[in-house]
Coordinates of C-alpha atoms in Angstrom, one line a residue:
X1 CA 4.0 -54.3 27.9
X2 CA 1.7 -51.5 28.7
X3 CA 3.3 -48.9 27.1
X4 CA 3.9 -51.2 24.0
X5 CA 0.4 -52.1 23.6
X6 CA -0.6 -48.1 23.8
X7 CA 2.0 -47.3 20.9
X8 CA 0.3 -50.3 19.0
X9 CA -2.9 -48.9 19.7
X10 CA -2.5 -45.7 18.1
X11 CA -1.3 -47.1 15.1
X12 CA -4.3 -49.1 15.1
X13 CA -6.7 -46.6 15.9
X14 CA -5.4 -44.4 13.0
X15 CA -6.1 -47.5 10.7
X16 CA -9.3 -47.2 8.3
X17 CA -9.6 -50.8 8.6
X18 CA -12.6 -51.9 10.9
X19 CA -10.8 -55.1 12.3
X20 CA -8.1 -52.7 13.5
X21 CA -10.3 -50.3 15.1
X22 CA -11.9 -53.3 16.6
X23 CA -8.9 -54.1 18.2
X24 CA -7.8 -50.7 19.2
X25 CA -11.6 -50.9 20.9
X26 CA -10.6 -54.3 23.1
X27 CA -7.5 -52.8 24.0
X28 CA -8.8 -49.6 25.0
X29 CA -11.3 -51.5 27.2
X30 CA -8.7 -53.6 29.1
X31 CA -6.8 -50.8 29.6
X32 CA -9.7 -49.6 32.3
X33 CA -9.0 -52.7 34.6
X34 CA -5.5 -51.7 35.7
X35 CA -4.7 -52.3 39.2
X36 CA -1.8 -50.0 39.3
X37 CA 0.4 -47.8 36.9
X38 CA 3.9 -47.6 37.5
X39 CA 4.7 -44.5 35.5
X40 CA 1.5 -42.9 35.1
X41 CA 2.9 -39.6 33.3
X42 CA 3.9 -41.9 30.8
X43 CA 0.6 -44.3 30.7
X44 CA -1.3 -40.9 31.0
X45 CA 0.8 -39.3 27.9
X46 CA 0.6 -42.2 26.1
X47 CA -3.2 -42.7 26.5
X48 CA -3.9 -38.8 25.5
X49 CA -2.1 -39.3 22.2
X50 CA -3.9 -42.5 21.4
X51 CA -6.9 -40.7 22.2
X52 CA -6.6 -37.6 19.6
X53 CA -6.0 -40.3 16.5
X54 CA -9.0 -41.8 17.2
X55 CA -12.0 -42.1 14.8
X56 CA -15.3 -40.3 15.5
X57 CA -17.0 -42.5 17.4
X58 CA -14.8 -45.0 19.0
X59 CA -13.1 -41.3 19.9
X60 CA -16.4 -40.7 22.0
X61 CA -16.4 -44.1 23.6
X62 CA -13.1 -43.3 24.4
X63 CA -13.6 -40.3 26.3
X64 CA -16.9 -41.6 28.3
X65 CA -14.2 -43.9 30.0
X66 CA -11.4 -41.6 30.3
X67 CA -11.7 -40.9 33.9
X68 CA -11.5 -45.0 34.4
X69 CA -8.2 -45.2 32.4
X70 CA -5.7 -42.4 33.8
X71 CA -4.9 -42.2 37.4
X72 CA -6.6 -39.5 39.1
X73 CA -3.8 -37.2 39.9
X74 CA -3.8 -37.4 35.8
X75 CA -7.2 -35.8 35.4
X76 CA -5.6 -32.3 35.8
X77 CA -3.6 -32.7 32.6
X78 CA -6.4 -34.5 30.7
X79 CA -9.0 -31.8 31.1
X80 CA -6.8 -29.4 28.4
X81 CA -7.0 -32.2 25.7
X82 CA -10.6 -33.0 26.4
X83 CA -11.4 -28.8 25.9
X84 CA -9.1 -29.2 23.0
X85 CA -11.3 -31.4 20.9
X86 CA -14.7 -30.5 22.3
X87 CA -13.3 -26.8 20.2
X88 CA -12.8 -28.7 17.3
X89 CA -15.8 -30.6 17.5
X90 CA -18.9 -29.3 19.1
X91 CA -21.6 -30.6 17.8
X92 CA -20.2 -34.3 18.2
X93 CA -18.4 -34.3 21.6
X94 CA -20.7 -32.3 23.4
X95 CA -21.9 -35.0 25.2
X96 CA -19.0 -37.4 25.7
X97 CA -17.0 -34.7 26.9
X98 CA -19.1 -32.7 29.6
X99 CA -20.0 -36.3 31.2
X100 CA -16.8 -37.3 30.9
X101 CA -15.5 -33.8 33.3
X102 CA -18.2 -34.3 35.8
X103 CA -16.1 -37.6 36.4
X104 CA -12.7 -35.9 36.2
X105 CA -11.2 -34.2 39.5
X106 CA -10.3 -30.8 38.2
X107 CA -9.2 -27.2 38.9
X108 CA -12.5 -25.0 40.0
X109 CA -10.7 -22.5 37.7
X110 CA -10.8 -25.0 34.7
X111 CA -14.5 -25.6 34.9
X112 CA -15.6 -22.1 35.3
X113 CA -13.2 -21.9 32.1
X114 CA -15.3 -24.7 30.4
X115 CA -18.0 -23.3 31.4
X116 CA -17.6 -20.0 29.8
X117 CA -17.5 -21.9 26.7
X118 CA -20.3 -24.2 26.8
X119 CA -22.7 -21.5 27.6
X120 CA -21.6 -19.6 24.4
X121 CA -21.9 -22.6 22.1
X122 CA -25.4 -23.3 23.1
X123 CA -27.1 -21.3 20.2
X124 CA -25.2 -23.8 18.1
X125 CA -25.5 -26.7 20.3
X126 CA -27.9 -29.4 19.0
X127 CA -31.4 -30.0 21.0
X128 CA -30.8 -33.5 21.7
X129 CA -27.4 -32.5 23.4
X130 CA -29.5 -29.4 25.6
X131 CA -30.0 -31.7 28.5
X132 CA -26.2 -33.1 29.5
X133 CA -25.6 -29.2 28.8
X134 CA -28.3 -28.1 31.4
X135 CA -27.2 -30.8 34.3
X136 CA -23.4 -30.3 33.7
X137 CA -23.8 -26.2 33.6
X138 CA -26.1 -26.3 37.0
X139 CA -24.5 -29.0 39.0
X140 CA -20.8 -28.0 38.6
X141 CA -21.5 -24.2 39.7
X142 CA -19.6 -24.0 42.9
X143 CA -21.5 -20.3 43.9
X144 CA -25.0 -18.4 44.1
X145 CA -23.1 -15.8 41.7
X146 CA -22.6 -18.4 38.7
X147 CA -25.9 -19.8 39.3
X148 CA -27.6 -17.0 38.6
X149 CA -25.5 -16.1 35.7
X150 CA -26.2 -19.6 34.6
X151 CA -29.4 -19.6 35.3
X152 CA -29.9 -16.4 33.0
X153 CA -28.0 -17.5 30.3
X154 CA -30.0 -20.8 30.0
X155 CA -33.2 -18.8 30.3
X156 CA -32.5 -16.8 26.7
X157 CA -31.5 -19.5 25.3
X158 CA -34.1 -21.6 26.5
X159 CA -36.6 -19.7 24.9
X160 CA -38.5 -21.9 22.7
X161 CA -37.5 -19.8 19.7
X162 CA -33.9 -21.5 19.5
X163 CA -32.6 -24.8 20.8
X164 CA -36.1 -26.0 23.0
X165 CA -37.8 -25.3 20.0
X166 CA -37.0 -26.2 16.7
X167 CA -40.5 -27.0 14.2
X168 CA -43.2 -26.2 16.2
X169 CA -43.2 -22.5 15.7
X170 CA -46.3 -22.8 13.7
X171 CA -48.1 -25.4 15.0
X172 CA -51.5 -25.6 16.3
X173 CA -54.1 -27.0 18.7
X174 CA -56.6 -30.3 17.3
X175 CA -59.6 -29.9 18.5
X176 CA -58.7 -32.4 21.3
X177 CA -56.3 -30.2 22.6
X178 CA -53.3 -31.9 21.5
X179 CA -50.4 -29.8 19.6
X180 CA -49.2 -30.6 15.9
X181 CA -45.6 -30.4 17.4
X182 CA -43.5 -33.4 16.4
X183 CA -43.0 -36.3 18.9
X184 CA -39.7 -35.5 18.3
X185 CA -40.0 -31.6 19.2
X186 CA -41.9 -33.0 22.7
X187 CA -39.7 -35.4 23.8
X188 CA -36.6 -33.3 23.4
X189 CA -38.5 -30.8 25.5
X190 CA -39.5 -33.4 28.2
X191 CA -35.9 -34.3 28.2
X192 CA -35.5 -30.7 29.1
X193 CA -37.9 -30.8 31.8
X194 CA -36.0 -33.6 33.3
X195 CA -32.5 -32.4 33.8
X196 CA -34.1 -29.2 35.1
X197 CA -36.2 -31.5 37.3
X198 CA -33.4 -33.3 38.8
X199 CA -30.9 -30.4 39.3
X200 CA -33.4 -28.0 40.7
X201 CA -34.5 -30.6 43.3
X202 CA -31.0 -28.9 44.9
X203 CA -31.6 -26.2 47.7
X204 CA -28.9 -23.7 46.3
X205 CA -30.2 -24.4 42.2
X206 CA -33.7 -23.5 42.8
X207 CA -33.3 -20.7 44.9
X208 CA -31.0 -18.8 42.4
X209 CA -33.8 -19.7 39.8
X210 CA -36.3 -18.3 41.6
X211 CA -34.1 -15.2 42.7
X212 CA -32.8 -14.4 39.3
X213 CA -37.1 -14.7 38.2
X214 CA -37.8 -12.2 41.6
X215 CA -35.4 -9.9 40.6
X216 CA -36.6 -10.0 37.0
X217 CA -39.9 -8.0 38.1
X218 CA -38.1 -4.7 39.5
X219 CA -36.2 -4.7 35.6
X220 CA -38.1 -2.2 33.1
X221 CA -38.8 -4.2 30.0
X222 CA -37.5 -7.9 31.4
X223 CA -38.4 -10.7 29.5
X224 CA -40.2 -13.8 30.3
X225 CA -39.8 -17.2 28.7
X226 CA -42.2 -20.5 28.4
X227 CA -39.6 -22.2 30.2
X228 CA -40.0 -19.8 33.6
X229 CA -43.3 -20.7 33.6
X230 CA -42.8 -24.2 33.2
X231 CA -39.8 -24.3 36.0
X232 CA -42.7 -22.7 38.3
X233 CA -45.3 -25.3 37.5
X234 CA -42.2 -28.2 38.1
X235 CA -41.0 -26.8 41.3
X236 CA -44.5 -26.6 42.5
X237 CA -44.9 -30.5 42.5
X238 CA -41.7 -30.3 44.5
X239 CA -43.5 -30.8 48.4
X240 CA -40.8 -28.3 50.1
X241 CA -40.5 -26.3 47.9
X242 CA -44.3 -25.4 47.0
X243 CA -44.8 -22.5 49.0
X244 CA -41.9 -20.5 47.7
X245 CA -42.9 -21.2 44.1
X246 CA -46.3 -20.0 44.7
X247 CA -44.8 -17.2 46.1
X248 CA -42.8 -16.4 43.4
X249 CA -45.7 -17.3 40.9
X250 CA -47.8 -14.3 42.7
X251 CA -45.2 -12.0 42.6
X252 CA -45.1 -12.3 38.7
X253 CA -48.6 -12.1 38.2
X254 CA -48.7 -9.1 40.4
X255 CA -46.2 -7.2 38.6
X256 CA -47.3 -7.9 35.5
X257 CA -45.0 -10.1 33.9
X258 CA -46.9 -13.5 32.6
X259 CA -49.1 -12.2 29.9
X260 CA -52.1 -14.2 28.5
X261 CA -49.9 -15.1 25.8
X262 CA -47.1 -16.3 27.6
X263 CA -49.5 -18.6 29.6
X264 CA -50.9 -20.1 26.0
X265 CA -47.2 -20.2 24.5
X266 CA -46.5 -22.7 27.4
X267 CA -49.0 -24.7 27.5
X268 CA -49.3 -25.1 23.3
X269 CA -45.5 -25.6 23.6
X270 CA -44.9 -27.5 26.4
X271 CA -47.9 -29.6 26.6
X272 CA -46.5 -33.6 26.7
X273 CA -44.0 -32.1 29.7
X274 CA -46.4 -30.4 31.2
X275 CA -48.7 -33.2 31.8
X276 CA -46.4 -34.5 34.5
X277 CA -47.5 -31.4 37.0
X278 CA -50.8 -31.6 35.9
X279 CA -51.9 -31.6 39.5
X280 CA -49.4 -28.8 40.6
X281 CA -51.0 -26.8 38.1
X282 CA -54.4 -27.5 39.4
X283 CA -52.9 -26.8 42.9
X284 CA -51.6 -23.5 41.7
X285 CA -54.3 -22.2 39.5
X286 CA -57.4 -23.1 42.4
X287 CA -55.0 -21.0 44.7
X288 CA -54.9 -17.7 42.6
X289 CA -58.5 -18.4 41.8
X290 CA -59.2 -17.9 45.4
X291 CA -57.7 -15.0 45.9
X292 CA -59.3 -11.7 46.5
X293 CA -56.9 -9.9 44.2
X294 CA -58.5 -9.7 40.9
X295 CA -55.4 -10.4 38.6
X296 CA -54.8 -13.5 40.1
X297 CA -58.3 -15.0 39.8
X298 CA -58.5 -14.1 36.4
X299 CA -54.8 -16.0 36.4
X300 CA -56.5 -18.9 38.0
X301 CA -59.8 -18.9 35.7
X302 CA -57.0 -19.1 32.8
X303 CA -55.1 -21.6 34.1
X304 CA -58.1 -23.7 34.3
X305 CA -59.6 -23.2 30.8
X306 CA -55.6 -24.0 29.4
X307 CA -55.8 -28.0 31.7
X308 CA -58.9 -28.6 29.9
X309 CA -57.6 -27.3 26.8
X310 CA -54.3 -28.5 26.1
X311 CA -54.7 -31.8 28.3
X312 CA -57.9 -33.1 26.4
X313 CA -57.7 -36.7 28.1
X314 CA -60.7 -37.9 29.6
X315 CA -59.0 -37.8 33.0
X316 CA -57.7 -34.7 32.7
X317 CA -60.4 -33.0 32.3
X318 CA -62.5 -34.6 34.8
X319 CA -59.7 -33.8 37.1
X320 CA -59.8 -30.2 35.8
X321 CA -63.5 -29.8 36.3
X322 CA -63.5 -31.9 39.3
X323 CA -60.8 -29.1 40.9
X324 CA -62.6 -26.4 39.6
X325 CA -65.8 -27.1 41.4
X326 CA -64.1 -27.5 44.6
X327 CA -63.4 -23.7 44.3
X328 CA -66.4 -22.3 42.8
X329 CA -69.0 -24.3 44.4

């Protein structure tokens, strides 16, 4: 009956007609309830070809649910279809696809494969599709030498002048100290934020972040991005991981590397995800203005004047003020 039903599913999903599709769509969801297969090379066959001949986006329902169709000694053969199509279709299957692998139980040598892949497509990957990219490349490293290479390659292409950033290369601060960037343009980039947020809360993630940044300052000409500073300022909210970040923070403005520009890039940029770690920003900015080491106070006085700034809300900037007497007296 099954295997009936599949074959008249793919002859259905092939139809232009929309009460067919809509059928295909029931069948396709009962088809997620099974108890047990019998022949699952042939359900799992069967299931992959109906898959291919579907429409655009019934095809990406399709694949969100994969992993609850075929058996999961199946999921081996399904990843090659899945890669198959996500070729043929970036820009559309993007999504679907990655969170449809994180559910799939597959060869470590097939998602380092994938892997490859995704981070060359990411120039042409679109922004709203950044953040599945950014949880599924940094969660499904299995060692601290792909972090790192992940971590680098998300770092150039995170750089506000590609993907992050799309029209709000020219924009400028009100005299409230709020950006002409689209809401658009700042949500997609507080997206951002938020996959970073939760992936980094993992021991192994942050540290090759804040490794691949460390070793960045004994590189002649390295490059630093709005998002580095912004990962600092997010992993500084982090509790346990607050001194490291600081340390790390230090150890760029020591050596050089965060330029005044960099710092108003950021904030300008970055300023509705930013407002989330407003007080880890205080935090870090009254601790370089403390220091004895003039580079870092000057880093601390700037830090300061960019809160009151960019954040212009009343709060804000009484808690700006507020923190800045506490250090100044």
């Amino acid at each position: 009956l099954v295997s009936a039903l599949l074959a008249r599913m793919a002859e259905l999903l092939s139809s232009d007609s929309e009460t067919e599709i809509e059928l295909g769509r029931k069948a396709m969801h009962h088809l997620r309830w099974l108890d047990h297969v019998v022949d699952s090379d042939s359900f799992t066959e069967q299931v992959l070809e109906a898959l291919v001949m579907c429409p655009g986006a019934l095809q990406r329902e399709f694949i969100s649910h994969i992993s609850e169709i075929v058996d999961d000694s199946a999921h081996v053969r399904v990843f090659p279809v899945l890669k198959e199509l996500l070729e043929q279709n970036v820009a559309a299957l993007m999504v679907p696809v990655l969170d449809a692998l994180t559910q799939l139980h597959i060869r470590p040598s097939q998602l380092h494969s994938i892997r490859g892949f995704v981070l060359k497509a990411i120039p042409s990957i679109q922004a709203d599709a950044i953040p599945v990219v950014i949880r599924f490349l940094l969660q499904t490293a299995s060692n601290d030498r792909d972090r790192r290479e992940i971590v680098h390659e998300l770092r150039a292409h995170m750089n506000l002048g590609t993907v992050v950033e799309v029209s709000s290369m020219a924009a400028t601060i009100r005299d409230k100290g709020k950006g002409t960037h689209t809401s658009d343009d700042q949500s997609r980039i507080t997206l951002i934020y938020d996959s970073f947020r939760t992936c980094l809360r993992e021991k192994v993630v942050y540290s090759a972040y804040l490794k691949v940044l460390q070793c960045l300052t004994k590189e002649k000409n390295a490059e630093f991005f709005p998002i580095d500073l912004g990962v600092l300022f997010l992993l500084s909210s982090f509790p346990l991981v607050r001194t490291a970040a600081f340390r790390t923070f230090r150890l760029l403005l020591q050596s050089g590397c965060l330029s005044v520009e960099l710092f108003r890039r950021t904030f300008a940029r970055h300023r509705q995800a930013l407002i989330s770690y407003f007080q880890a920003i205080l935090r870090l900015a009254g601790a370089v203005l403390s220091s004895p080491v003039s580079t870092l106070r000057q880093a601390g006085g700037l830090l300061f004047r960019l809160c009151f700034m960019y954040f212009g809300e009343a709060y804000h900037r009484q808690e700006t003020l507020s923190a800045l007497m506490t250090h100044i007296g």
